[in-house]
mmCIF file of C-alpha atoms in Angstrom:
data_model
loop_
_atom_site.group_PDB
_atom_site.id
_atom_site.type_symbol
_atom_site.label_atom_id
_atom_site.label_comp_id
_atom_site.label_asym_id
_atom_site.label_seq_id
_atom_site.Cartn_x
_atom_site.Cartn_y
_atom_site.Cartn_z
ATOM 1 C CA MET R 1 128.482 94.305 113.986
ATOM 2 C CA PHE R 2 125.383 93.547 111.892
ATOM 3 C CA PHE R 3 126.976 90.621 110.129
ATOM 4 C CA SER R 4 128.392 89.222 113.389
ATOM 5 C CA LEU R 5 124.916 89.290 114.911
ATOM 6 C CA LEU R 6 123.440 87.757 111.769
ATOM 7 C CA VAL R 7 125.915 84.860 111.849
ATOM 8 C CA PHE R 8 125.183 84.307 115.553
ATOM 9 C CA TYR R 9 121.448 84.324 114.883
ATOM 10 C CA LEU R 10 121.707 81.835 112.029
ATOM 11 C CA ILE R 11 123.866 79.499 114.106
ATOM 12 C CA LEU R 12 121.414 79.720 116.982
ATOM 13 C CA LEU R 13 118.435 79.023 114.724
ATOM 14 C CA SER R 14 120.118 75.909 113.388
ATOM 15 C CA THR R 15 120.235 74.504 116.919
ATOM 16 C CA LEU R 16 116.659 75.276 117.965
ATOM 17 C CA VAL R 17 115.261 71.761 117.940
ATOM 18 C CA VAL R 18 113.773 71.529 121.415
ATOM 19 C CA ALA R 19 110.042 70.699 121.366
ATOM 20 C CA GLN R 20 107.679 73.521 122.232
ATOM 21 C CA SER R 21 105.642 73.578 125.431
ATOM 22 C CA LEU R 22 102.999 75.989 126.678
ATOM 23 C CA SER R 23 103.453 75.273 130.358
ATOM 24 C CA PRO R 24 103.267 78.584 132.258
ATOM 25 C CA THR R 25 105.342 77.220 135.129
ATOM 26 C CA GLY R 26 109.043 77.877 135.595
ATOM 27 C CA THR R 27 111.177 80.869 134.641
ATOM 28 C CA PHE R 28 113.090 79.536 131.652
ATOM 29 C CA PRO R 29 112.394 80.505 128.046
ATOM 30 C CA ILE R 30 111.137 77.800 125.711
ATOM 31 C CA LEU R 31 112.800 77.081 122.389
ATOM 32 C CA VAL R 32 110.528 76.226 119.493
ATOM 33 C CA ASN R 33 110.566 73.344 117.042
ATOM 34 C CA SER R 34 109.951 74.228 113.381
ATOM 35 C CA THR R 35 109.161 70.691 112.208
ATOM 36 C CA SER R 36 105.870 70.830 110.298
ATOM 37 C CA THR R 37 102.825 69.008 111.692
ATOM 38 C CA LEU R 38 100.478 70.032 108.856
ATOM 39 C CA THR R 39 99.862 69.218 105.192
ATOM 40 C CA LEU R 40 99.163 71.713 102.421
ATOM 41 C CA ALA R 41 95.816 70.364 101.177
ATOM 42 C CA VAL R 42 94.961 73.008 98.582
ATOM 43 C CA ALA R 43 96.475 74.087 95.273
ATOM 44 C CA PRO R 44 96.633 77.657 93.978
ATOM 45 C CA ALA R 45 93.944 78.824 91.537
ATOM 46 C CA CYS R 46 96.144 80.158 88.751
ATOM 47 C CA GLY R 47 94.948 83.004 86.592
ATOM 48 C CA SER R 48 96.390 85.502 84.153
ATOM 49 C CA LEU R 49 97.789 89.013 84.228
ATOM 50 C CA ASP R 50 94.957 89.879 81.844
ATOM 51 C CA SER R 51 92.429 89.287 84.640
ATOM 52 C CA VAL R 52 90.222 92.229 85.614
ATOM 53 C CA ASN R 53 90.373 91.169 89.285
ATOM 54 C CA PHE R 54 93.358 90.001 91.279
ATOM 55 C CA THR R 55 94.298 86.378 90.761
ATOM 56 C CA GLU R 56 97.225 84.101 91.413
ATOM 57 C CA VAL R 57 99.997 84.486 88.909
ATOM 58 C CA ASN R 58 103.773 84.608 88.604
ATOM 59 C CA ALA R 59 105.313 86.523 85.735
ATOM 60 C CA GLY R 60 109.073 86.193 85.803
ATOM 61 C CA ILE R 61 110.038 85.512 89.426
ATOM 62 C CA SER R 62 112.515 82.662 89.940
ATOM 63 C CA LEU R 63 112.793 81.809 93.631
ATOM 64 C CA SER R 64 115.905 79.705 93.030
ATOM 65 C CA ALA R 65 117.773 82.901 92.127
ATOM 66 C CA ILE R 66 116.740 84.825 95.268
ATOM 67 C CA ARG R 67 119.407 85.542 97.880
ATOM 68 C CA THR R 68 117.759 88.460 99.721
ATOM 69 C CA ILE R 69 114.114 88.943 100.753
ATOM 70 C CA VAL R 70 112.830 92.409 101.730
ATOM 71 C CA THR R 71 109.432 92.420 103.439
ATOM 72 C CA PHE R 72 106.860 95.150 104.085
ATOM 73 C CA GLY R 73 103.559 94.584 105.875
ATOM 74 C CA ASP R 74 101.831 94.095 109.214
ATOM 75 C CA SER R 75 101.826 91.567 112.079
ATOM 76 C CA TRP R 76 101.226 88.678 109.683
ATOM 77 C CA THR R 77 104.751 89.292 108.369
ATOM 78 C CA SER R 78 106.630 91.123 111.106
ATOM 79 C CA THR R 79 109.474 89.354 112.901
ATOM 80 C CA GLY R 80 109.828 92.350 115.219
ATOM 81 C CA ALA R 81 113.100 93.266 113.539
ATOM 82 C CA ASN R 82 112.086 96.629 111.993
ATOM 83 C CA GLY R 83 115.106 96.588 109.694
ATOM 84 C CA THR R 84 117.486 95.020 112.209
ATOM 85 C CA VAL R 85 118.418 91.429 113.103
ATOM 86 C CA PRO R 86 115.333 89.660 114.533
ATOM 87 C CA LEU R 87 115.543 88.089 117.956
ATOM 88 C CA PRO R 88 115.450 84.268 117.960
ATOM 89 C CA PRO R 89 111.912 82.814 118.168
ATOM 90 C CA ILE R 90 112.031 81.934 121.858
ATOM 91 C CA LEU R 91 108.913 81.966 124.048
ATOM 92 C CA HIS R 92 109.005 83.662 127.438
ATOM 93 C CA PRO R 93 105.903 82.395 129.310
ATOM 94 C CA PRO R 94 103.422 83.696 130.164
ATOM 95 C CA LEU R 95 104.019 86.051 127.204
ATOM 96 C CA PRO R 96 102.558 84.338 124.141
ATOM 97 C CA SER R 97 104.705 85.716 121.344
ATOM 98 C CA ALA R 98 108.115 84.509 120.242
ATOM 99 C CA GLY R 99 111.024 86.913 120.583
ATOM 100 C CA ALA R 100 111.624 89.595 123.181
ATOM 101 C CA ARG R 101 110.476 89.614 126.806
ATOM 102 C CA ASN R 102 108.737 92.973 126.313
ATOM 103 C CA SER R 103 105.913 94.092 124.049
ATOM 104 C CA GLU R 104 108.240 95.259 121.282
ATOM 105 C CA ASN R 105 110.240 93.127 118.871
ATOM 106 C CA ARG R 106 108.053 90.040 119.264
ATOM 107 C CA ARG R 107 106.360 88.010 116.584
ATOM 108 C CA ALA R 108 102.552 87.727 116.700
ATOM 109 C CA THR R 109 102.893 83.955 116.753
ATOM 110 C CA ASN R 110 104.651 81.191 118.705
ATOM 111 C CA GLY R 111 107.662 80.736 116.434
ATOM 112 C CA PHE R 112 108.989 81.308 112.943
ATOM 113 C CA MET R 113 107.060 83.538 110.518
ATOM 114 C CA TRP R 114 106.313 82.479 106.931
ATOM 115 C CA SER R 115 108.963 84.907 105.676
ATOM 116 C CA GLU R 116 111.639 83.355 107.895
ATOM 117 C CA ARG R 117 110.714 79.910 106.601
ATOM 118 C CA LEU R 118 110.871 81.138 103.010
ATOM 119 C CA ALA R 119 114.273 82.719 103.592
ATOM 120 C CA ALA R 120 115.548 79.489 105.156
ATOM 121 C CA ASP R 121 114.240 77.399 102.244
ATOM 122 C CA LEU R 122 115.976 79.688 99.746
ATOM 123 C CA ASN R 123 119.136 80.109 101.825
ATOM 124 C CA ALA R 124 118.450 83.849 101.597
ATOM 125 C CA LYS R 125 118.961 86.817 103.910
ATOM 126 C CA LEU R 126 115.773 88.387 105.296
ATOM 127 C CA LEU R 127 115.454 92.173 105.688
ATOM 128 C CA ASP R 128 112.132 92.704 107.433
ATOM 129 C CA TYR R 129 110.501 96.146 107.678
ATOM 130 C CA SER R 130 106.998 94.920 108.565
ATOM 131 C CA TRP R 131 105.373 96.006 111.811
ATOM 132 C CA GLY R 132 102.286 94.978 113.743
ATOM 133 C CA GLY R 133 99.187 97.072 113.118
ATOM 134 C CA ALA R 134 100.593 98.635 109.970
ATOM 135 C CA ILE R 135 98.396 100.185 107.287
ATOM 136 C CA ILE R 136 99.217 101.574 103.855
ATOM 137 C CA ASP R 137 99.075 105.277 104.714
ATOM 138 C CA ASN R 138 98.390 106.965 108.043
ATOM 139 C CA PHE R 139 96.700 109.871 106.252
ATOM 140 C CA ALA R 140 94.128 107.592 104.622
ATOM 141 C CA TYR R 141 91.879 106.954 107.648
ATOM 142 C CA ASN R 142 90.128 109.196 110.129
ATOM 143 C CA THR R 143 91.373 107.075 113.035
ATOM 144 C CA THR R 144 95.057 107.189 112.087
ATOM 145 C CA SER R 145 95.638 110.490 110.340
ATOM 146 C CA PRO R 146 98.171 112.696 112.147
ATOM 147 C CA LEU R 147 95.882 115.584 111.157
ATOM 148 C CA ASN R 148 93.205 114.157 113.439
ATOM 149 C CA LYS R 149 94.078 115.011 117.037
ATOM 150 C CA THR R 150 92.148 111.972 118.247
ATOM 151 C CA GLY R 151 93.980 109.643 115.870
ATOM 152 C CA VAL R 152 96.669 107.147 116.794
ATOM 153 C CA PRO R 153 99.275 107.121 114.013
ATOM 154 C CA ARG R 154 100.882 103.731 113.450
ATOM 155 C CA SER R 155 103.443 102.181 111.161
ATOM 156 C CA ASP R 156 102.545 102.397 107.495
ATOM 157 C CA PHE R 157 104.028 101.496 104.113
ATOM 158 C CA VAL R 158 105.336 105.061 103.863
ATOM 159 C CA ALA R 159 107.429 104.762 107.040
ATOM 160 C CA GLN R 160 108.577 101.220 106.310
ATOM 161 C CA ALA R 161 109.731 102.085 102.804
ATOM 162 C CA GLY R 162 111.359 105.263 104.095
ATOM 163 C CA LEU R 163 113.441 103.319 106.611
ATOM 164 C CA PHE R 164 114.418 100.806 103.951
ATOM 165 C CA PHE R 165 115.483 103.566 101.553
ATOM 166 C CA LEU R 166 117.566 105.084 104.358
ATOM 167 C CA GLN R 167 119.437 101.959 105.382
ATOM 168 C CA GLY R 168 118.676 99.039 103.064
ATOM 169 C CA GLN R 169 121.594 99.465 100.706
ATOM 170 C CA PHE R 170 123.995 99.352 103.659
ATOM 171 C CA LEU R 171 122.676 96.015 104.979
ATOM 172 C CA ASP R 172 122.898 94.035 101.763
ATOM 173 C CA PRO R 173 124.256 94.438 98.225
ATOM 174 C CA LEU R 174 120.647 94.095 96.959
ATOM 175 C CA VAL R 175 121.509 92.596 93.586
ATOM 176 C CA PRO R 176 118.284 93.273 91.620
ATOM 177 C CA SER R 177 118.016 89.832 90.021
ATOM 178 C CA GLN R 178 118.617 88.165 93.392
ATOM 179 C CA THR R 179 116.338 90.296 95.586
ATOM 180 C CA LEU R 180 112.640 89.597 96.210
ATOM 181 C CA TYR R 181 110.389 92.333 97.609
ATOM 182 C CA THR R 182 107.202 91.110 99.311
ATOM 183 C CA VAL R 183 104.352 93.459 100.263
ATOM 184 C CA ALA R 184 101.276 92.560 102.325
ATOM 185 C CA PHE R 185 98.773 95.188 103.496
ATOM 186 C CA GLY R 186 95.001 95.377 103.840
ATOM 187 C CA ILE R 187 93.881 93.687 107.055
ATOM 188 C CA ASN R 188 94.298 96.771 109.216
ATOM 189 C CA ASP R 189 93.244 99.091 106.395
ATOM 190 C CA ASP R 190 89.898 97.315 106.298
ATOM 191 C CA GLY R 191 89.573 97.631 110.066
ATOM 192 C CA GLN R 192 90.368 101.331 110.197
ATOM 193 C CA PHE R 193 88.050 102.092 107.268
ATOM 194 C CA LYS R 194 85.184 100.297 108.990
ATOM 195 C CA ILE R 195 85.780 102.083 112.300
ATOM 196 C CA ALA R 196 85.500 105.646 111.031
ATOM 197 C CA GLY R 197 85.889 105.797 107.274
ATOM 198 C CA GLY R 198 88.645 107.357 105.255
ATOM 199 C CA ASP R 199 90.131 107.573 101.797
ATOM 200 C CA ILE R 200 90.705 104.191 100.125
ATOM 201 C CA ASP R 201 91.785 106.012 96.953
ATOM 202 C CA LEU R 202 94.608 107.660 98.890
ATOM 203 C CA ALA R 203 95.640 104.266 100.245
ATOM 204 C CA TYR R 204 95.743 102.850 96.728
ATOM 205 C CA ASN R 205 97.754 105.789 95.403
ATOM 206 C CA THR R 206 100.247 105.441 98.224
ATOM 207 C CA TYR R 207 100.508 101.685 97.664
ATOM 208 C CA VAL R 208 101.444 101.991 94.004
ATOM 209 C CA THR R 209 103.614 105.054 94.620
ATOM 210 C CA LYS R 210 105.757 103.071 97.037
ATOM 211 C CA LEU R 211 105.893 100.120 94.637
ATOM 212 C CA GLY R 212 107.067 102.579 91.977
ATOM 213 C CA GLU R 213 109.736 103.995 94.279
ATOM 214 C CA LEU R 214 110.991 100.495 94.990
ATOM 215 C CA GLN R 215 111.298 99.905 91.252
ATOM 216 C CA GLU R 216 113.105 103.212 90.788
ATOM 217 C CA ARG R 217 115.640 101.980 93.334
ATOM 218 C CA GLY R 218 116.215 98.682 91.573
ATOM 219 C CA ALA R 219 113.379 96.339 92.553
ATOM 220 C CA ARG R 220 112.912 93.795 89.770
ATOM 221 C CA ASN R 221 111.002 91.072 91.666
ATOM 222 C CA ILE R 222 107.814 92.081 93.526
ATOM 223 C CA LEU R 223 105.434 89.628 95.201
ATOM 224 C CA ILE R 224 102.117 90.774 96.674
ATOM 225 C CA HIS R 225 100.349 88.758 99.360
ATOM 226 C CA GLY R 226 96.595 89.136 99.097
ATOM 227 C CA MET R 227 94.498 89.275 102.260
ATOM 228 C CA TYR R 228 93.311 86.107 103.973
ATOM 229 C CA THR R 229 89.721 87.386 104.054
ATOM 230 C CA SER R 230 87.514 89.072 101.472
ATOM 231 C CA HIS R 231 86.118 92.594 101.959
ATOM 232 C CA PRO R 232 84.546 94.787 99.236
ATOM 233 C CA GLU R 233 86.773 97.838 99.719
ATOM 234 C CA THR R 234 90.046 95.986 100.072
ATOM 235 C CA ASP R 235 89.168 93.509 97.302
ATOM 236 C CA GLU R 236 88.804 96.483 94.974
ATOM 237 C CA LEU R 237 92.071 97.947 96.243
ATOM 238 C CA GLN R 238 93.857 94.649 95.616
ATOM 239 C CA SER R 239 92.451 94.427 92.097
ATOM 240 C CA ARG R 240 93.744 97.924 91.378
ATOM 241 C CA VAL R 241 97.174 96.967 92.736
ATOM 242 C CA PHE R 242 97.047 93.854 90.546
ATOM 243 C CA ALA R 243 96.353 96.066 87.522
ATOM 244 C CA TYR R 244 99.389 98.144 88.475
ATOM 245 C CA LEU R 245 101.521 94.999 88.540
ATOM 246 C CA THR R 246 100.262 94.096 85.073
ATOM 247 C CA ALA R 247 101.170 97.555 83.788
ATOM 248 C CA SER R 248 104.608 97.399 85.412
ATOM 249 C CA ARG R 249 105.285 94.085 83.741
ATOM 250 C CA ALA R 250 104.264 95.501 80.372
ATOM 251 C CA THR R 251 106.093 98.832 80.584
ATOM 252 C CA ASN R 252 109.377 98.030 82.320
ATOM 253 C CA GLY R 253 109.582 94.239 82.523
ATOM 254 C CA THR R 254 109.289 94.005 86.315
ATOM 255 C CA ASN R 255 108.877 90.425 87.493
ATOM 256 C CA VAL R 256 105.656 90.259 89.506
ATOM 257 C CA ALA R 257 103.591 87.706 91.415
ATOM 258 C CA PHE R 258 100.312 87.755 93.335
ATOM 259 C CA VAL R 259 99.437 85.137 95.975
ATOM 260 C CA ASN R 260 95.818 84.971 97.164
ATOM 261 C CA LEU R 261 95.843 83.884 100.808
ATOM 262 C CA GLU R 262 92.037 84.029 100.927
ATOM 263 C CA ARG R 263 91.970 80.791 98.911
ATOM 264 C CA LEU R 264 94.263 79.077 101.410
ATOM 265 C CA PHE R 265 92.315 80.216 104.482
ATOM 266 C CA SER R 266 88.834 79.681 103.077
ATOM 267 C CA THR R 267 89.816 76.094 102.246
ATOM 268 C CA ILE R 268 91.248 75.606 105.732
ATOM 269 C CA ALA R 269 87.992 76.906 107.237
ATOM 270 C CA ALA R 270 85.959 74.479 105.113
ATOM 271 C CA GLU R 271 88.163 71.412 105.598
ATOM 272 C CA PRO R 272 90.539 71.893 108.548
ATOM 273 C CA ALA R 273 91.058 68.159 109.110
ATOM 274 C CA ALA R 274 92.475 67.759 105.598
ATOM 275 C CA PHE R 275 95.361 69.989 106.626
ATOM 276 C CA GLY R 276 95.880 68.235 109.960
ATOM 277 C CA TYR R 277 94.141 70.725 112.227
ATOM 278 C CA THR R 278 92.385 69.436 115.342
ATOM 279 C CA GLY R 279 90.704 71.095 118.299
ATOM 280 C CA ASN R 280 90.418 74.853 118.670
ATOM 281 C CA ALA R 281 90.678 77.041 115.577
ATOM 282 C CA THR R 282 92.334 79.674 117.794
ATOM 283 C CA CYS R 283 94.656 78.462 120.540
ATOM 284 C CA LEU R 284 94.812 81.429 122.924
ATOM 285 C CA VAL R 285 91.946 83.444 124.332
ATOM 286 C CA SER R 286 94.138 86.548 124.684
ATOM 287 C CA ALA R 287 96.972 88.187 122.797
ATOM 288 C CA ASN R 288 98.653 88.962 126.124
ATOM 289 C CA THR R 289 99.057 85.612 127.893
ATOM 290 C CA ILE R 290 99.153 81.864 127.345
ATOM 291 C CA VAL R 291 97.026 81.346 130.463
ATOM 292 C CA GLY R 292 93.743 79.687 129.513
ATOM 293 C CA GLY R 293 95.028 78.682 126.082
ATOM 294 C CA CYS R 294 95.143 75.311 124.391
ATOM 295 C CA ALA R 295 97.843 72.731 125.004
ATOM 296 C CA ASP R 296 98.510 72.039 121.315
ATOM 297 C CA PRO R 297 99.057 75.183 119.232
ATOM 298 C CA ASP R 298 100.716 73.130 116.496
ATOM 299 C CA HIS R 299 97.276 71.936 115.381
ATOM 300 C CA SER R 300 95.447 75.283 115.669
ATOM 301 C CA VAL R 301 94.919 77.574 112.679
ATOM 302 C CA PHE R 302 95.459 80.712 114.727
ATOM 303 C CA TYR R 303 97.706 81.109 117.752
ATOM 304 C CA ILE R 304 96.547 84.414 119.205
ATOM 305 C CA PRO R 305 93.206 85.768 117.937
ATOM 306 C CA GLY R 306 93.449 86.728 114.284
ATOM 307 C CA HIS R 307 97.069 85.651 113.883
ATOM 308 C CA PRO R 308 98.358 82.368 112.421
ATOM 309 C CA SER R 309 100.153 79.779 114.495
ATOM 310 C CA MET R 310 103.747 78.972 113.635
ATOM 311 C CA MET R 311 102.583 75.837 111.803
ATOM 312 C CA THR R 312 100.072 77.853 109.785
ATOM 313 C CA HIS R 313 102.890 80.222 108.867
ATOM 314 C CA GLY R 314 104.583 77.126 107.506
ATOM 315 C CA LEU R 315 101.569 76.542 105.257
ATOM 316 C CA ILE R 316 101.635 80.185 104.116
ATOM 317 C CA ASN R 317 105.244 79.662 103.065
ATOM 318 C CA GLU R 318 104.408 76.422 101.259
ATOM 319 C CA TYR R 319 101.394 77.964 99.528
ATOM 320 C CA THR R 320 103.413 81.000 98.467
ATOM 321 C CA GLN R 321 106.072 78.817 96.909
ATOM 322 C CA ALA R 322 103.408 76.658 95.228
ATOM 323 C CA ALA R 323 101.721 79.696 93.665
ATOM 324 C CA VAL R 324 105.035 81.020 92.359
ATOM 325 C CA ALA R 325 105.993 77.602 90.971
ATOM 326 C CA GLU R 326 102.636 76.595 89.462
ATOM 327 C CA CYS R 327 101.082 79.873 88.259
ATOM 328 C CA VAL R 328 103.786 80.816 85.790
ATOM 329 C CA GLU R 329 102.980 83.221 82.977
ATOM 330 C CA ALA R 330 105.477 84.451 80.409
#
């Protein structure tokens, strides 16, 4: 059943070439066009695994060999699949997000995510365990800890990895040399820490524990996406994760890469026209409706507040591939 749905989805995606519209009139869904309207106008700033702080580097990952991509993270990565086959990126106005008609299983953008674009470029299968609002560990923050009766537990790396360990081997052969694991956390961790404090050390320990468990189960290619903004606590956390990657490379030969999205987005903020952006930096005024939004999301950095447009996701994919290709270290 899974593979039948996957084949149907891939066939459907290959036919989605109808231009996107944001008109709120009518009752028909709108198919999206993935043709890029932007230009990647920044190069990665390559560093070394010897760096004290996180930097862009690729030690051993060959994207041309990848046939399966497994993703963990938050709404910047989630296709709404949660370990299943994602729904096609179709808009259902006035809902702003591509995918389902309800609040679940939708992307926090108006079309394809960066991970879907990467999988398409590599002709690889995508197994996505990311989920909107996710943090590293629910127990790390006073606002999310299940031990706090006022907390609101959400998806975390613990739950995502747990689901993958339960079902992942049944969805794909997961040949180690052909499987890329991508991990991207920090945005919501920073938010929860600022709201009511918590334990960043616990978050770090959980982060590297889960990376270790992935390696124990065969992960040989791990790519970390750094946050698109800089914050003292999460910058330190990312540097500690980077140090863990360096140690993993040295002790067991794991192929590792780190991509710093803050460089991409700080350059966009400084020179948006160089990338092809025009008009509003954020297209929609609300995450719940297209009403009152811009008419041209393809030239906006963000689609809904704090979340990249489909075209910006295209740039994230391009930048990721550029960092892996250009920042090679033996």
